[in-house]
Short mmCIF file of C-alpha atoms in Angstrom, two decimals:
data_model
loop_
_atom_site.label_atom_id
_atom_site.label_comp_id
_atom_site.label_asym_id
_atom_site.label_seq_id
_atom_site.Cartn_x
_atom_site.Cartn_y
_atom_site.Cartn_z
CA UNK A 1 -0.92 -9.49 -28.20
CA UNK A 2 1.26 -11.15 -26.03
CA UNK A 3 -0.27 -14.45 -24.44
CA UNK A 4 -0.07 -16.02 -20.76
CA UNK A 5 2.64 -18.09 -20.17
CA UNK A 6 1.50 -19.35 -16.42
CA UNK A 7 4.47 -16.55 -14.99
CA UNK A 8 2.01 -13.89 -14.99
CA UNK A 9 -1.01 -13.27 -12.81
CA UNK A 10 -3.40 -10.27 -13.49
CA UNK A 11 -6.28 -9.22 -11.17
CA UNK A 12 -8.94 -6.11 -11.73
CA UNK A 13 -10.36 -5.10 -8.15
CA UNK A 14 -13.05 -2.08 -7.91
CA UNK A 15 -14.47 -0.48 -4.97
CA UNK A 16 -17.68 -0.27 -3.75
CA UNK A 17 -19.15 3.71 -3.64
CA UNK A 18 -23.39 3.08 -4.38
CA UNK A 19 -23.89 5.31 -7.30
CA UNK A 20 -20.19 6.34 -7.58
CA UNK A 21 -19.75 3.26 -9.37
CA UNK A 22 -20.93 4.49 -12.22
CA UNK A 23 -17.38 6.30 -12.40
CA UNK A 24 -15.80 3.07 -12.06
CA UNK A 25 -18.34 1.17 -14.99
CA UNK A 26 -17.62 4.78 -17.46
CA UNK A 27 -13.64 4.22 -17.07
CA UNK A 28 -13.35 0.76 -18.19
CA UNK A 29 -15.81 0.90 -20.86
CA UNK A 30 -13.71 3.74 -21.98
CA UNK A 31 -10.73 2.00 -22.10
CA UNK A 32 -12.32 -0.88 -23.76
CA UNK A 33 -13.72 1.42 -26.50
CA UNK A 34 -10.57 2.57 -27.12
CA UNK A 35 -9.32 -1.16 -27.35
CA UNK A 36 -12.22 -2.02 -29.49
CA UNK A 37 -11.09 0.62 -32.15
CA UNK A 38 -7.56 -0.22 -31.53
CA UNK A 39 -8.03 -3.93 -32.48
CA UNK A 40 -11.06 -2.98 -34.72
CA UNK A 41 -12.96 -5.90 -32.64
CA UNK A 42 -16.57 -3.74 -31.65
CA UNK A 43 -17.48 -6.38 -29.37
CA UNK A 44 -14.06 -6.46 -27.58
CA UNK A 45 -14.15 -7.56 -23.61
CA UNK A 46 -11.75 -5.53 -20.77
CA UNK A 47 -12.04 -8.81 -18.94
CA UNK A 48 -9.97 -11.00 -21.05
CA UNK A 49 -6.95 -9.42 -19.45
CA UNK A 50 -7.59 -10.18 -16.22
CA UNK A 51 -7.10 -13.62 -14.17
CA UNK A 52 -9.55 -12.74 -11.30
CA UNK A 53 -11.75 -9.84 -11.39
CA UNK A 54 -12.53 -8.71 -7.77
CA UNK A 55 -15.15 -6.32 -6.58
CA UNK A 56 -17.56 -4.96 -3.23
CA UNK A 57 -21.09 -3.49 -3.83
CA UNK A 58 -21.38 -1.95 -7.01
CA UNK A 59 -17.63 -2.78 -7.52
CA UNK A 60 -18.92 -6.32 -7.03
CA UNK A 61 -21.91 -6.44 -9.19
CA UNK A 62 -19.65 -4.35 -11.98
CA UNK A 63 -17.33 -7.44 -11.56
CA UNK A 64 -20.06 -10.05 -11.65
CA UNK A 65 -20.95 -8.34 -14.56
CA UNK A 66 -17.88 -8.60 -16.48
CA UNK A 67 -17.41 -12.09 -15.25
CA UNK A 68 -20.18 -13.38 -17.21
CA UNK A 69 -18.96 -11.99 -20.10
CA UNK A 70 -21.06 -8.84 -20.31
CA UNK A 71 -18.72 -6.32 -21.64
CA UNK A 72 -17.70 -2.86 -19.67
CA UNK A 73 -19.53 -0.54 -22.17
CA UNK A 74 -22.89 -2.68 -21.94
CA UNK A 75 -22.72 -2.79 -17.94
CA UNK A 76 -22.02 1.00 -17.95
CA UNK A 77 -25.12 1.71 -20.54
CA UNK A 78 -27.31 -0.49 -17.89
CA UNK A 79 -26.60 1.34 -14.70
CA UNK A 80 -26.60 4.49 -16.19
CA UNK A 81 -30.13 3.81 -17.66
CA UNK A 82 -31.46 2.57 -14.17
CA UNK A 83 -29.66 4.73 -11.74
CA UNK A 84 -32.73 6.79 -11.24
CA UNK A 85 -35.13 3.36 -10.97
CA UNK A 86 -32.07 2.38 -8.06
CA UNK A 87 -31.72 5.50 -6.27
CA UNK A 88 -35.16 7.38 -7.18
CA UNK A 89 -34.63 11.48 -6.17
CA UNK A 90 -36.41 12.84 -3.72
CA UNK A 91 -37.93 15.69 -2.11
CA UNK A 92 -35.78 17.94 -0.39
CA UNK A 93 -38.25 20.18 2.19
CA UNK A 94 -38.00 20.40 5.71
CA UNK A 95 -40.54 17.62 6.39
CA UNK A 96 -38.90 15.10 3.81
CA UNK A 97 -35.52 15.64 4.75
CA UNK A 98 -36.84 14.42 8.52
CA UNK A 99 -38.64 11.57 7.27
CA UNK A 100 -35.70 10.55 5.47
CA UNK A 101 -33.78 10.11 8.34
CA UNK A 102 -36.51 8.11 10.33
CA UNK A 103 -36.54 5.76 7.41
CA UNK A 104 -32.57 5.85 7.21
CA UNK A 105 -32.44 4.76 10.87
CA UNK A 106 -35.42 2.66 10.98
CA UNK A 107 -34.93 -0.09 7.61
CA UNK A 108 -32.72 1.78 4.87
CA UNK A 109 -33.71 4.11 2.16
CA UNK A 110 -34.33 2.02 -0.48
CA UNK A 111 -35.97 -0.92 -1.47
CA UNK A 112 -33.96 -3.81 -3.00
CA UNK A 113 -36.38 -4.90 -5.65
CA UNK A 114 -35.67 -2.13 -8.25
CA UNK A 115 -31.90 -3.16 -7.94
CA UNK A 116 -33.28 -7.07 -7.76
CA UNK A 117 -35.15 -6.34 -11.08
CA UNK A 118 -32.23 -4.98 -12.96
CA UNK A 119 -30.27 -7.66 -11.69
CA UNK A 120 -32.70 -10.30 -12.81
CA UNK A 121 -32.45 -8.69 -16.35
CA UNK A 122 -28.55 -8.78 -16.35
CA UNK A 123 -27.93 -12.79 -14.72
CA UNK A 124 -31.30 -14.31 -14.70
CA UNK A 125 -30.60 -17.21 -12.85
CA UNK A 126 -26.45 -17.79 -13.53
CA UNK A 127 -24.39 -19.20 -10.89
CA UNK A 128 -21.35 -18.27 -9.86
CA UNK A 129 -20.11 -21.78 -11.06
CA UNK A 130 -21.08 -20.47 -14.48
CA UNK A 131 -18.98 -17.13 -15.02
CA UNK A 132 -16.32 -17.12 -17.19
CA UNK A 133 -13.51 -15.75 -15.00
CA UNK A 134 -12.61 -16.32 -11.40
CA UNK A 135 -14.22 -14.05 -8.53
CA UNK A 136 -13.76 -12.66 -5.23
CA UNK A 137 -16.78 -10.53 -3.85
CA UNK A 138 -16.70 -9.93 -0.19
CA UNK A 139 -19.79 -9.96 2.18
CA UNK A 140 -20.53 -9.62 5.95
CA UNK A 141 -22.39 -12.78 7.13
CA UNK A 142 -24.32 -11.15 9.50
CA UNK A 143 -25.56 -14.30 11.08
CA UNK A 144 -22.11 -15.49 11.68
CA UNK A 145 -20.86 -11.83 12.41
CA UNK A 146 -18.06 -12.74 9.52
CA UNK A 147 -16.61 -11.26 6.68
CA UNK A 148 -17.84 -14.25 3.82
CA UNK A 149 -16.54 -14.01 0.51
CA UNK A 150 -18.06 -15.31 -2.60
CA UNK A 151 -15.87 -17.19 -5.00
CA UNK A 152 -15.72 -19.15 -8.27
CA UNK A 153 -14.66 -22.86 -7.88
CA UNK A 154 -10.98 -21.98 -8.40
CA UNK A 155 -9.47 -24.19 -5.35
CA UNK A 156 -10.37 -27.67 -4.26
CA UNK A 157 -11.31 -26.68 -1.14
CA UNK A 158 -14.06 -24.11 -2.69
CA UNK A 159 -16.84 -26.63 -3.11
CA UNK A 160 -20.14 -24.73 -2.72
CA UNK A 161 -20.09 -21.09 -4.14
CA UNK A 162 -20.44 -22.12 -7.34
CA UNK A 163 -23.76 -23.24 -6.38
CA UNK A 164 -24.73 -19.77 -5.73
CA UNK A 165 -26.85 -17.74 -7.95
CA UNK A 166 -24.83 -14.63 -9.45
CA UNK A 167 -28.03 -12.02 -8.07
CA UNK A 168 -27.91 -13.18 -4.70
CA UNK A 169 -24.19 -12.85 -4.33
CA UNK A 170 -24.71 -9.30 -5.98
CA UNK A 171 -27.72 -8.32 -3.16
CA UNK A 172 -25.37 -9.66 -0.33
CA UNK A 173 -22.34 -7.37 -1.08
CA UNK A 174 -24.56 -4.64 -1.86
CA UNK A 175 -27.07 -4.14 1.21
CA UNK A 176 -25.49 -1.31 2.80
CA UNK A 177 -26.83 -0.58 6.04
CA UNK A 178 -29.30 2.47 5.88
CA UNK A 179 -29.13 2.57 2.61
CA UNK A 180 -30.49 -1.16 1.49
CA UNK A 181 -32.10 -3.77 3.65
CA UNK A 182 -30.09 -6.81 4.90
CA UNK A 183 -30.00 -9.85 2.34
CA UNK A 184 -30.90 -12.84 2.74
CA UNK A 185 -29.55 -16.40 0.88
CA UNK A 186 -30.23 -19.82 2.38
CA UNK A 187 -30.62 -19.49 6.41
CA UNK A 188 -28.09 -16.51 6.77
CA UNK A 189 -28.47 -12.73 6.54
CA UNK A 190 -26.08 -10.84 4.63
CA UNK A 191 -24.65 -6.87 4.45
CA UNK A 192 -22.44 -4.97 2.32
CA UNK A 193 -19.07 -6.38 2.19
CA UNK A 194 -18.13 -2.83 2.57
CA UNK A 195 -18.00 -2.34 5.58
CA UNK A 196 -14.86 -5.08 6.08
CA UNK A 197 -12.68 -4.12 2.70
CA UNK A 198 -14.57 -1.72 0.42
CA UNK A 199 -11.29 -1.87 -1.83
CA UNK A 200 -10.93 -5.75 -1.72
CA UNK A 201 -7.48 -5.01 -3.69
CA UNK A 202 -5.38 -6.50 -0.89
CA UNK A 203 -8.21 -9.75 -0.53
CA UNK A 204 -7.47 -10.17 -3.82
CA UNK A 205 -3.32 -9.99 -3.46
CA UNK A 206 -3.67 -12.55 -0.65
CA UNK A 207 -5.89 -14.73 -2.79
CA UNK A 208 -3.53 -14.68 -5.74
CA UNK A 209 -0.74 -15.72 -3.32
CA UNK A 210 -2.26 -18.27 -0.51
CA UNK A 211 -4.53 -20.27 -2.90
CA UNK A 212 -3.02 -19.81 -6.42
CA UNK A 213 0.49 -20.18 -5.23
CA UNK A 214 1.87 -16.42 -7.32
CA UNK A 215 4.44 -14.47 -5.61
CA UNK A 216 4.39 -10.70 -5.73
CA UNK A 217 6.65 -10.95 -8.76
CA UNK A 218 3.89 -12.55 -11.06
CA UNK A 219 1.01 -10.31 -9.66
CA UNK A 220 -0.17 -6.79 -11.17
CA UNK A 221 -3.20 -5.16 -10.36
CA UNK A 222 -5.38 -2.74 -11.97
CA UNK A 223 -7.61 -0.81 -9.23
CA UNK A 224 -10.52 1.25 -10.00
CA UNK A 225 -11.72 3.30 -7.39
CA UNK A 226 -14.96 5.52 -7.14
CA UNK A 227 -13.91 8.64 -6.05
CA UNK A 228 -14.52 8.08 -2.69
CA UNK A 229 -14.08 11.26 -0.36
CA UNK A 230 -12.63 10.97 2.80
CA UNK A 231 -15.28 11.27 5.49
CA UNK A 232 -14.22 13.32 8.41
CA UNK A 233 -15.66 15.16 11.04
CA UNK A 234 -16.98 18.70 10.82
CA UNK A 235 -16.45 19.51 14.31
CA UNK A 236 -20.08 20.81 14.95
CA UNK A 237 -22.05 20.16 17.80
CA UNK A 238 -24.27 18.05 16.51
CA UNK A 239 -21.76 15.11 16.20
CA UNK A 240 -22.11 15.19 20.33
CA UNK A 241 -26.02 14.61 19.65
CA UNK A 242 -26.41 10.96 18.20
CA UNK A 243 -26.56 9.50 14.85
CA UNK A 244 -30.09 10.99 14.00
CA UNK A 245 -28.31 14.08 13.88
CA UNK A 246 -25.81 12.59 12.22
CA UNK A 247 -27.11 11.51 9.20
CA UNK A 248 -29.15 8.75 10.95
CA UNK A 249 -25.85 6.48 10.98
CA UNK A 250 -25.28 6.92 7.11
CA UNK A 251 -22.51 8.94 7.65
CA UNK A 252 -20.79 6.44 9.96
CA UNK A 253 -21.55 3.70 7.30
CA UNK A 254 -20.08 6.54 5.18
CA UNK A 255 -16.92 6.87 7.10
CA UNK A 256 -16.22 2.90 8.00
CA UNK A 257 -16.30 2.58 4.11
CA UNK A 258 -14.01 5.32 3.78
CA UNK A 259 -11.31 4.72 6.70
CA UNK A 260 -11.40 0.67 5.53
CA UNK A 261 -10.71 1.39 1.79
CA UNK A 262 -8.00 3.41 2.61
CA UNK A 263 -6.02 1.33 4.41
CA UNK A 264 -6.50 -1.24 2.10
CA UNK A 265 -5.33 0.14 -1.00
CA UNK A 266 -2.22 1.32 1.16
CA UNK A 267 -1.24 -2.09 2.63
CA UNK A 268 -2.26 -3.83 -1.42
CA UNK A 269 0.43 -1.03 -2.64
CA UNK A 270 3.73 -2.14 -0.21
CA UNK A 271 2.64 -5.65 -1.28
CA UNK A 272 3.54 -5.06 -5.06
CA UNK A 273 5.95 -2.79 -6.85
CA UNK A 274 5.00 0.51 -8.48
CA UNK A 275 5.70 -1.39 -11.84
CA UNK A 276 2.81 -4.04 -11.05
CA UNK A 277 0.59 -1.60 -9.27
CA UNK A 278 -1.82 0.30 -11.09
CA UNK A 279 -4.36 2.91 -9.23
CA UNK A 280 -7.36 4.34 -11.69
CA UNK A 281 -9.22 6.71 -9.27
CA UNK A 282 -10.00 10.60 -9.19
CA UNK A 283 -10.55 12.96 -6.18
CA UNK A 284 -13.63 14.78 -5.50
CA UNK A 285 -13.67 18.73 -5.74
CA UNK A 286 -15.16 20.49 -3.33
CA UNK A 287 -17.91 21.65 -5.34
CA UNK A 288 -18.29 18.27 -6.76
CA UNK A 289 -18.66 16.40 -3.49
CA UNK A 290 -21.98 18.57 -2.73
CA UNK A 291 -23.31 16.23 -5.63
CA UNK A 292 -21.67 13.03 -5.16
CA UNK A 293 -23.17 11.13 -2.92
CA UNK A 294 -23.40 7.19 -2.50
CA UNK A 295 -27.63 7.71 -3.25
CA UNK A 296 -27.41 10.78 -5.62
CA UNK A 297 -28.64 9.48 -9.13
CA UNK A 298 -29.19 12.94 -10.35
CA UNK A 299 -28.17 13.86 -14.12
CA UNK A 300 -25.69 16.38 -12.77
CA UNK A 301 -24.06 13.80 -10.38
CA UNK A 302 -23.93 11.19 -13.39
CA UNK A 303 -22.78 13.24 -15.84
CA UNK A 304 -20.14 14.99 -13.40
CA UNK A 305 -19.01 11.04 -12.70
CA UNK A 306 -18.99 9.94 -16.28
CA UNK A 307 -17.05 13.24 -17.75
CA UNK A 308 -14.45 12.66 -14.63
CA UNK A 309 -14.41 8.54 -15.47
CA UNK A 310 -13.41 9.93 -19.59
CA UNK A 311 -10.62 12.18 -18.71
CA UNK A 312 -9.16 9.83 -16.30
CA UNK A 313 -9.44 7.34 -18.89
CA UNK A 314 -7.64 9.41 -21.31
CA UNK A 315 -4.65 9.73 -18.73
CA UNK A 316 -4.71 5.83 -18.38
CA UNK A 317 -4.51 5.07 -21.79
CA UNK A 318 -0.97 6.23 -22.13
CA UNK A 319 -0.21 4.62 -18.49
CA UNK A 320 2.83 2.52 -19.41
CA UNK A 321 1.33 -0.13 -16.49
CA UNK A 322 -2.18 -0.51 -18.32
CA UNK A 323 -0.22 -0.55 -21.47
CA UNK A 324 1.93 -3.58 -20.15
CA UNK A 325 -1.03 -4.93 -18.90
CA UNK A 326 -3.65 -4.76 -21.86
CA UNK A 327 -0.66 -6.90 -23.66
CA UNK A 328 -1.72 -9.77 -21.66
CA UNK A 329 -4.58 -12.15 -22.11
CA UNK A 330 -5.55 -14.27 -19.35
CA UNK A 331 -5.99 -18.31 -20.42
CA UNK A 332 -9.27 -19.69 -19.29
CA UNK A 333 -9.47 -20.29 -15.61
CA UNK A 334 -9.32 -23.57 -13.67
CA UNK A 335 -12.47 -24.52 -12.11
CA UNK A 336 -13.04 -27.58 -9.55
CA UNK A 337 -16.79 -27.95 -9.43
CA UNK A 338 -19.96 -26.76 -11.08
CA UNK A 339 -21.17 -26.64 -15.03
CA UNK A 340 -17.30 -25.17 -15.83
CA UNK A 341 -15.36 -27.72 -14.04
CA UNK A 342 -12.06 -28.50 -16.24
CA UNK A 343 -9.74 -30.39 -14.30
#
């Protein structure tokens, strides 16, 4: 395996997509276990390959998760275990189908502290300061009415991140609106970093270039996606009714996330060349997107997601992009401040 020679840059961005990430999770611990039994090395780690690992929502908490070191097969067993303690199923009469959407409207669907609990179990109480490879997760300060994104201390001028705990930067870039309350850490109120770039692919690009000082020659980029569906309007009358009719605003959250993701995975792929661009994502059938929804944790929508997430693996095995780019090992990262500081 070829080594870094400081010419190269390498980043790993995933989208957000609520229980679509476990799509996301099943394709690179799929093309880690195929490393692993490549290299014969069981415990092998995606993540050494990658420079900066960028992600939003579950994309984030996926790349928090591989960040610390946890490896893609572990994080994929973990969600899959607790997607039904996360997103619990529910009844699906008349009457619970209403009170869904007064809860929807009113303060979100779900509680945070089954997805705190999990979280709790995966970082206990690391900082971002402590992970192993350099960050980006993006949040909406909500108290600021800015997009805020989380970082390791990889620049001077990034001097109190690291101080963060890794579970409260997960929360923040999680808590989509009417689907999670609003998160709090310190004095400011945070929501899904979503809803400003649920692909934060081109964040990423810009980080690599303003405050790393790469040029679009060095970069390459591995996106994962979650099979996202495009939302779109089914002409009915009841889009001319308000948003209780209209899935109680999810389906606007549903289409910001949708509309913003798009147009950043365009802009991230006239930024680099087709040679240094590398797009891992599937499209929904139409009988599949019945199913797979941001909140369905059903077995049939998991196991629909994790037999998509192996063929598309498959296909990206003999990608000659991820085979450039699994030929590169990223060198340990510089960081400024905090328990990892090196220069």
């Amino acid at each position: 395996m070829s080594l870094n020679t400081n010419k190269d840059f390498q980043i790993l961005s995933l989208s957000g997509g609520g229980m679509r990430g476990l799509y996301t999770v099943h394709v690179l611990a799929e093309l880690e276990q195929s490393l692993a039994e490549l290299h014969d090395e069981p415990d092998y780690w995606i993540g050494k390959h990658f420079d900066l690992i960028c992600g939003t929502s579950i994309g984030g908490i996926v790349a928090l998760g591989l960040a610390s070191g946890i490896n893609a097969r572990d994080l994929s067993h973990i969600l899959d275990s607790n997607r039904l303690k996360i997103f619990p199923l529910e009844k699906t009469n008349k009457i619970a189908k209403i009170t869904k959407k007064i809860r929807q409207a009113r303060k979100g669907l779900y509680s945070s502290e089954p997805l705190r609990e999990v979280l709790d179990d995966v970082f206990g109480n690391m900082l971002i300061g402590e992970l192993k490879s350099r960050v980006l997760i993006p949040t909406v300060n909500f108290t600021t009415g800015s997009v805020q994104v989380f970082k390791t201390p990889h620049h001077p001028d990034f001097q109190r991140d690291w101080k963060v705990k890794a579970v409260d930067v997960a929360l923040a870039t999680s808590a989509a609106p009417t689907y999670f309350p609003i998160h709090q850490i310190g004095n400011c109120w945070y929501v899904d970093g979503g809803l400003a770039a649920n692909s934060p692919a081109l964040m990423a690009i810009h980080e690599a270039q303003y405050f790393l000082g790469k040029s679009s020659e060095q970069i390459r980029l591995m996106l994962v996606g979650t099979m996202g569906a495009e939302k779109t309007a089914d002409q009915s009358s009841k889009l001319q009714r308000g948003y209780m009719d209209w899935g109680a605003g999810g389906d606007l959250i549903d289409l910001t996330l949708s509309a913003n993701e798009g147009l950043h995975n365009q802009i991230a792929k006239h930024l680099l060349t087709t040679e240094r661009f590398l797009e891992v994502d599937d499209v929904q059938t139409a009988d599949q997107s019945k199913i797979l929804a941001l909140d369905n944790a059903s077995d049939d929508a998991a196991n629909t997601l994790k037999g998509r997430a192996e063929a598309r693996a498959q296909k990206t095995i003999n990608n000659l992009v991820y085979r450039e780019m699994v030929q590169y090992q990223a060198l340990r990262p510089e960081f400024h401040y905090g328990p990892n500081k090196n220069v």
